[in-house]
Tab-separated table of C-alpha atoms and ligand atoms in Angstrom:
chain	number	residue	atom	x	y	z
S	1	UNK	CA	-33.369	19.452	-5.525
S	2	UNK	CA	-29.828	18.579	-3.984
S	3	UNK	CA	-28.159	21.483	-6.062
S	4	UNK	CA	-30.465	23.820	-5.046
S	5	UNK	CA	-30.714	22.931	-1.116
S	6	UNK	CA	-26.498	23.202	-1.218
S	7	UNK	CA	-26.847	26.635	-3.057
S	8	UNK	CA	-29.860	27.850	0.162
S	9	UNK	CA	-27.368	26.011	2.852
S	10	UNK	CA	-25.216	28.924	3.962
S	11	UNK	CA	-21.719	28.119	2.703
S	12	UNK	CA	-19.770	29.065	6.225
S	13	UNK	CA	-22.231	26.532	7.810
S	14	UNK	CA	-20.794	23.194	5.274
S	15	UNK	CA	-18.500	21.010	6.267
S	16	UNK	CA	-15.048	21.028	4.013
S	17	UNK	CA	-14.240	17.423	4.164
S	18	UNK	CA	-11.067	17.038	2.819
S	19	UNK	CA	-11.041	13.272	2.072
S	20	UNK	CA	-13.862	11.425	0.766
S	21	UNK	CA	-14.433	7.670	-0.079
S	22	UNK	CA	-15.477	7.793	-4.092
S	23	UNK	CA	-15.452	3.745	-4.322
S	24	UNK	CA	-15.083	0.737	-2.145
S	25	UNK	CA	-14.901	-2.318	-3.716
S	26	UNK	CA	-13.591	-5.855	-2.179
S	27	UNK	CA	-11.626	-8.073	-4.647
S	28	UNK	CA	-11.757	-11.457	-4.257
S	29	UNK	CA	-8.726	-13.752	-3.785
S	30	UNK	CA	-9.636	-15.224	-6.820
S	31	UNK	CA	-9.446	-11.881	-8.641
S	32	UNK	CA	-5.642	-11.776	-7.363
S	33	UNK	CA	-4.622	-14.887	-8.586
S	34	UNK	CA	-4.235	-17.025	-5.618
S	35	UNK	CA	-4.528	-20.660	-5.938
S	36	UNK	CA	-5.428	-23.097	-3.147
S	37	UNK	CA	-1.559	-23.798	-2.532
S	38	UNK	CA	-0.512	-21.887	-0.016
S	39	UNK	CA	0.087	-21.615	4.132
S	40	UNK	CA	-0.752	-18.279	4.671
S	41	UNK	CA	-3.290	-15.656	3.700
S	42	UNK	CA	-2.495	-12.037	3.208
S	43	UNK	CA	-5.326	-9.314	3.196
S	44	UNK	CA	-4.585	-5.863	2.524
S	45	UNK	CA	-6.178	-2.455	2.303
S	46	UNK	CA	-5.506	-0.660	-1.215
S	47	UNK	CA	-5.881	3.353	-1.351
S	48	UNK	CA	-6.107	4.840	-4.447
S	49	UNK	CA	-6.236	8.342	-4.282
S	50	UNK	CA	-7.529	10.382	-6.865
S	51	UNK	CA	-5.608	11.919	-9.003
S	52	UNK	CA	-2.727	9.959	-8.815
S	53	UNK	CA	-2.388	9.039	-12.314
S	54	UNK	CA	-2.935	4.907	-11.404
S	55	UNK	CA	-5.627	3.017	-13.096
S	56	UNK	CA	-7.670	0.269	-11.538
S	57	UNK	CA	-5.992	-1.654	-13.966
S	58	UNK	CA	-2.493	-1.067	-13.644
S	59	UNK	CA	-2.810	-1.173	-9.688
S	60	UNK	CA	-4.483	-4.872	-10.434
S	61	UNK	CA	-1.653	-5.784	-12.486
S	62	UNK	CA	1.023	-4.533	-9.662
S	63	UNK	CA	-0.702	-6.294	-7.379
S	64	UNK	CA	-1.186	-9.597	-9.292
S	65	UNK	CA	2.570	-9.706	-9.749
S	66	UNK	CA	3.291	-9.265	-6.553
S	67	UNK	CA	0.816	-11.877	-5.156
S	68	UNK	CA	2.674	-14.009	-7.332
S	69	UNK	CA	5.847	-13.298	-6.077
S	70	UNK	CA	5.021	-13.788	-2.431
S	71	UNK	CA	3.332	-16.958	-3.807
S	72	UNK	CA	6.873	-18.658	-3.890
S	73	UNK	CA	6.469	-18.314	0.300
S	74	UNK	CA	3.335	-19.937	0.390
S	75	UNK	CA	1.382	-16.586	1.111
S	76	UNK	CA	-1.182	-15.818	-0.837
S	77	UNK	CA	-3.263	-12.078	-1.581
S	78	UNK	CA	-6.716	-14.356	-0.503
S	79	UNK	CA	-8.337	-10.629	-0.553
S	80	UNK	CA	-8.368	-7.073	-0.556
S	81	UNK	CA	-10.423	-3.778	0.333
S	82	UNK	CA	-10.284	-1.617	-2.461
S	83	UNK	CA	-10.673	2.372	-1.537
S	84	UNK	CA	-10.549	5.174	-4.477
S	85	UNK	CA	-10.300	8.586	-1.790
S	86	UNK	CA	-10.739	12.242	-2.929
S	87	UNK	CA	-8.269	14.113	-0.954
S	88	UNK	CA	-7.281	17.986	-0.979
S	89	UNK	CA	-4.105	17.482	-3.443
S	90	UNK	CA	-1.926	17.702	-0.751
S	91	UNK	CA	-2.159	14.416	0.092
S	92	UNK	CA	-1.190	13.061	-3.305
S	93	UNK	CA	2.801	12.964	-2.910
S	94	UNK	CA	3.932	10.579	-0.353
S	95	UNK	CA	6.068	12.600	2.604
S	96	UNK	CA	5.900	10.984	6.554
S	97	UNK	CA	3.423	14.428	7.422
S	98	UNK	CA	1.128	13.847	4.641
S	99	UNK	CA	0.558	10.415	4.915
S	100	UNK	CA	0.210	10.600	8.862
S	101	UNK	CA	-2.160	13.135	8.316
S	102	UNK	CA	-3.753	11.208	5.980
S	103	UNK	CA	-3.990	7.872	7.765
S	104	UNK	CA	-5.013	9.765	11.335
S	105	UNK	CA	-8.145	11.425	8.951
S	106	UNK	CA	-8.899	8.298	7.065
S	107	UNK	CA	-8.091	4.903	9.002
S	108	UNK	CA	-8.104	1.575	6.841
S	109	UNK	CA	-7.332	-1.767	8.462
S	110	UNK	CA	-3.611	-2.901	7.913
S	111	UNK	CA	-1.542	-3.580	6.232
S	112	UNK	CA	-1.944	-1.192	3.730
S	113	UNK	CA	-0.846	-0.219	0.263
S	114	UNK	CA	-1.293	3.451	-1.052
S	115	UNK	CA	-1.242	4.441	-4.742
S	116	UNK	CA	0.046	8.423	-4.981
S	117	UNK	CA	1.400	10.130	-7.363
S	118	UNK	CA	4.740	11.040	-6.254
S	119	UNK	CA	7.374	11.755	-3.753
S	120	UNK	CA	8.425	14.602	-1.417
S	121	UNK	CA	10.699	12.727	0.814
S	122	UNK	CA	14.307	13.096	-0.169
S	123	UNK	CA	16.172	11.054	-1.246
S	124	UNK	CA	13.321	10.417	-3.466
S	125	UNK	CA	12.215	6.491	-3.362
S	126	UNK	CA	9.724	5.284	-6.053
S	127	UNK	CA	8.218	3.476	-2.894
S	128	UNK	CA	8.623	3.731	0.295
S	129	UNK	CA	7.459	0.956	3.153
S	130	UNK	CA	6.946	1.419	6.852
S	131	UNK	CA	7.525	-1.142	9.212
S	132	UNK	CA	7.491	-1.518	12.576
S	133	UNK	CA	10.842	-0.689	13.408
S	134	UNK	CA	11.200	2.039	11.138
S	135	UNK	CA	7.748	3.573	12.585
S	136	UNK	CA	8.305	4.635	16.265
S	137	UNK	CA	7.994	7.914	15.418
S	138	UNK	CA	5.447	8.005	12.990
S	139	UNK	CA	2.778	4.980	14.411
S	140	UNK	CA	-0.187	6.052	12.114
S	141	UNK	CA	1.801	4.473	9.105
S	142	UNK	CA	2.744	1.341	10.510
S	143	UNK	CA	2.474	-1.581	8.150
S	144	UNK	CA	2.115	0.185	4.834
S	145	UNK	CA	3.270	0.783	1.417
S	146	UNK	CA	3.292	3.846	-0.454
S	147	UNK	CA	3.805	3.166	-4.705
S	148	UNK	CA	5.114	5.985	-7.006
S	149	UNK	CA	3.144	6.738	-10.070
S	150	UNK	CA	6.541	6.831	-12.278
S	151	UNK	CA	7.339	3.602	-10.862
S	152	UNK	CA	8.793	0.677	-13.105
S	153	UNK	CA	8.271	-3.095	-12.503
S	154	UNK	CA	5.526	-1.814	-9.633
S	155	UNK	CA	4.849	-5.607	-9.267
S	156	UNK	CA	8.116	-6.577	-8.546
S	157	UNK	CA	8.555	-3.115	-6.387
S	158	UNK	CA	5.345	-3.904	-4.503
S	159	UNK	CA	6.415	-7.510	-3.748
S	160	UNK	CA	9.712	-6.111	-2.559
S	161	UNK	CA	7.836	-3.084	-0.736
S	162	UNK	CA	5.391	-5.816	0.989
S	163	UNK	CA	8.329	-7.766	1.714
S	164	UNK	CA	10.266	-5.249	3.987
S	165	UNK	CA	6.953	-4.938	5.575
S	166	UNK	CA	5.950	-8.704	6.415
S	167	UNK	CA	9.887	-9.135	7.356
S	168	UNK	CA	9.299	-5.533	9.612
S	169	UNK	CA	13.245	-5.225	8.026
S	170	UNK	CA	15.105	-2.564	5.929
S	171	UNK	CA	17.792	-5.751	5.136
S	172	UNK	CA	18.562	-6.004	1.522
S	173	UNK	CA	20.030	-8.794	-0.540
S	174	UNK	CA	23.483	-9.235	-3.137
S	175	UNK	CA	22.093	-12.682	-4.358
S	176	UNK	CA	21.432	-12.464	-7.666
S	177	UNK	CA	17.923	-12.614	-8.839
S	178	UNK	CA	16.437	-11.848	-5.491
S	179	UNK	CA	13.742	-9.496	-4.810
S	180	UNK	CA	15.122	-8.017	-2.182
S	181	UNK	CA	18.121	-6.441	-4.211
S	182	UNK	CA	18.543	-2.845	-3.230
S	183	UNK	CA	18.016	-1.846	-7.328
S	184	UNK	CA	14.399	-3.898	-7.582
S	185	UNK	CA	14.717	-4.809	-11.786
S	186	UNK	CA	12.737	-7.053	-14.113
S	187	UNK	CA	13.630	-10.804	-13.175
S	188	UNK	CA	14.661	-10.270	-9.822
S	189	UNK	CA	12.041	-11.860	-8.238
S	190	UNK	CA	13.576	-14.946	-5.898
S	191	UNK	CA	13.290	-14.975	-2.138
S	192	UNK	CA	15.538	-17.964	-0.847
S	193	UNK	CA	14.059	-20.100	1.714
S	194	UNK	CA	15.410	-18.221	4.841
S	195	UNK	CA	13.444	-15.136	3.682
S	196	UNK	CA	10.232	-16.890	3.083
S	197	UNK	CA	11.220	-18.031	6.801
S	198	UNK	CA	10.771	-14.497	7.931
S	199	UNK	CA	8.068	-13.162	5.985
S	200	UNK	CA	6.016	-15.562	6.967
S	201	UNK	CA	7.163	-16.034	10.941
S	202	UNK	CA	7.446	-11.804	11.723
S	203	UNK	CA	4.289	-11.678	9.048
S	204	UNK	CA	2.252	-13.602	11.192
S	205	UNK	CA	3.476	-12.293	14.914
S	206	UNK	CA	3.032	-9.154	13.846
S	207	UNK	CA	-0.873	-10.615	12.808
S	208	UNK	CA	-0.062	-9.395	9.140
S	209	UNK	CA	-0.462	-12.854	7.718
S	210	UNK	CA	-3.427	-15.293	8.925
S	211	UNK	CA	-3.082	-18.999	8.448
Y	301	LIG	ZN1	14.195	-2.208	-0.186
């Protein structure tokens, strides 16, 4: 009945949406691995776009990791809002246009983490996150993180990625070990106490972190 209704409907007269919600799905703290030790809670919106090449499962794992990275702060992933989108391929590679286009079409609550396939920007990050400072001239992004397909240790990168956000600072690290290293690599994973300091102070003025 539905196919044949869409064939009668004149085609000039339907609407081309360009990006529509497939799944939404909320995953429980629980789900994320956070324990009841911690000072802060972290919520976050997750886009998966189709298309992308990530899996449920591999975008679970990323984000596991990273919840227990940020767990050394006391903050913990207590939940997310899980979004698969169909967008027109364009939106698939990250590049500031696209994904202000896409966020301005399709608004999630903040902050946010997007799953895409690649990168147009040049130089070409395997993840890219947008601040506050770094967002003045693109405000629609503000407070998310855009992950690379190709990217390696995404759990470590997300952590890293989440952590410029929260700190709403491009400021990198030489201490060995840390996760905020400019090269994110297996095993560097330690945020020293001042860090944890600003995550969670900017985190929660900026009403990115709830107690
Ligand atoms: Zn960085």
């Amino acid at each position: 009945m539905l196919l044949v209704a869409a064939l009668l409907w004149p085609v000039a007269a339907l609407p081309q949406p360009e990006i529509v919600l497939v799944e939404r799905r909320s995953l429980a703290g629980a789900e994320l691995g956070a324990t009841d030790a911690f000072t802060h809670r972290l919520h976050l919106t997750v886009v998966n776009l189709e298309g992308s090449g990530w899996t449920r499962e591999r975008a679970l794992e990323a984000l596991r990791e990273a919840a227990a990275i940020l767990g050394q702060c006391g903050i913990a992933i207590a939940g997310a809002e899980w979004l698969t989108l169909s967008a027109s391929p364009r939106y698939l590679d990250f590049s500031t246009p696209a994904a202000r286009d896409l966020a301005r079409r399709y608004p999630v609550a903040r902050p946010a983490i997007y799953f895409v396939r690649d990168t147009r920007s040049r130089p070409a990050f395997d993840a890219e996150a947008i601040g506050r400072g770094n967002s003045r001239s693109r405000p629609e992004i503000a407070d998310t993180v855009w992950i690379t397909v190709a990217t390696r240790d995404a759990g470590i990168v997300l952590a890293h990625e989440l952590a410029h956000v929260l700190m709403d600072s491009g400021a990198h690290s030489d201490a060995p070990g840390n996760l905020m290293r400019e090269q994110t690599a297996a095993g560097n994973k330690a945020l020293s106490a001042a860090q944890c300091e600003r995550l969670r102070e900017t985190g929660s003025g900026n009403r990115l972190l709830q107690r």
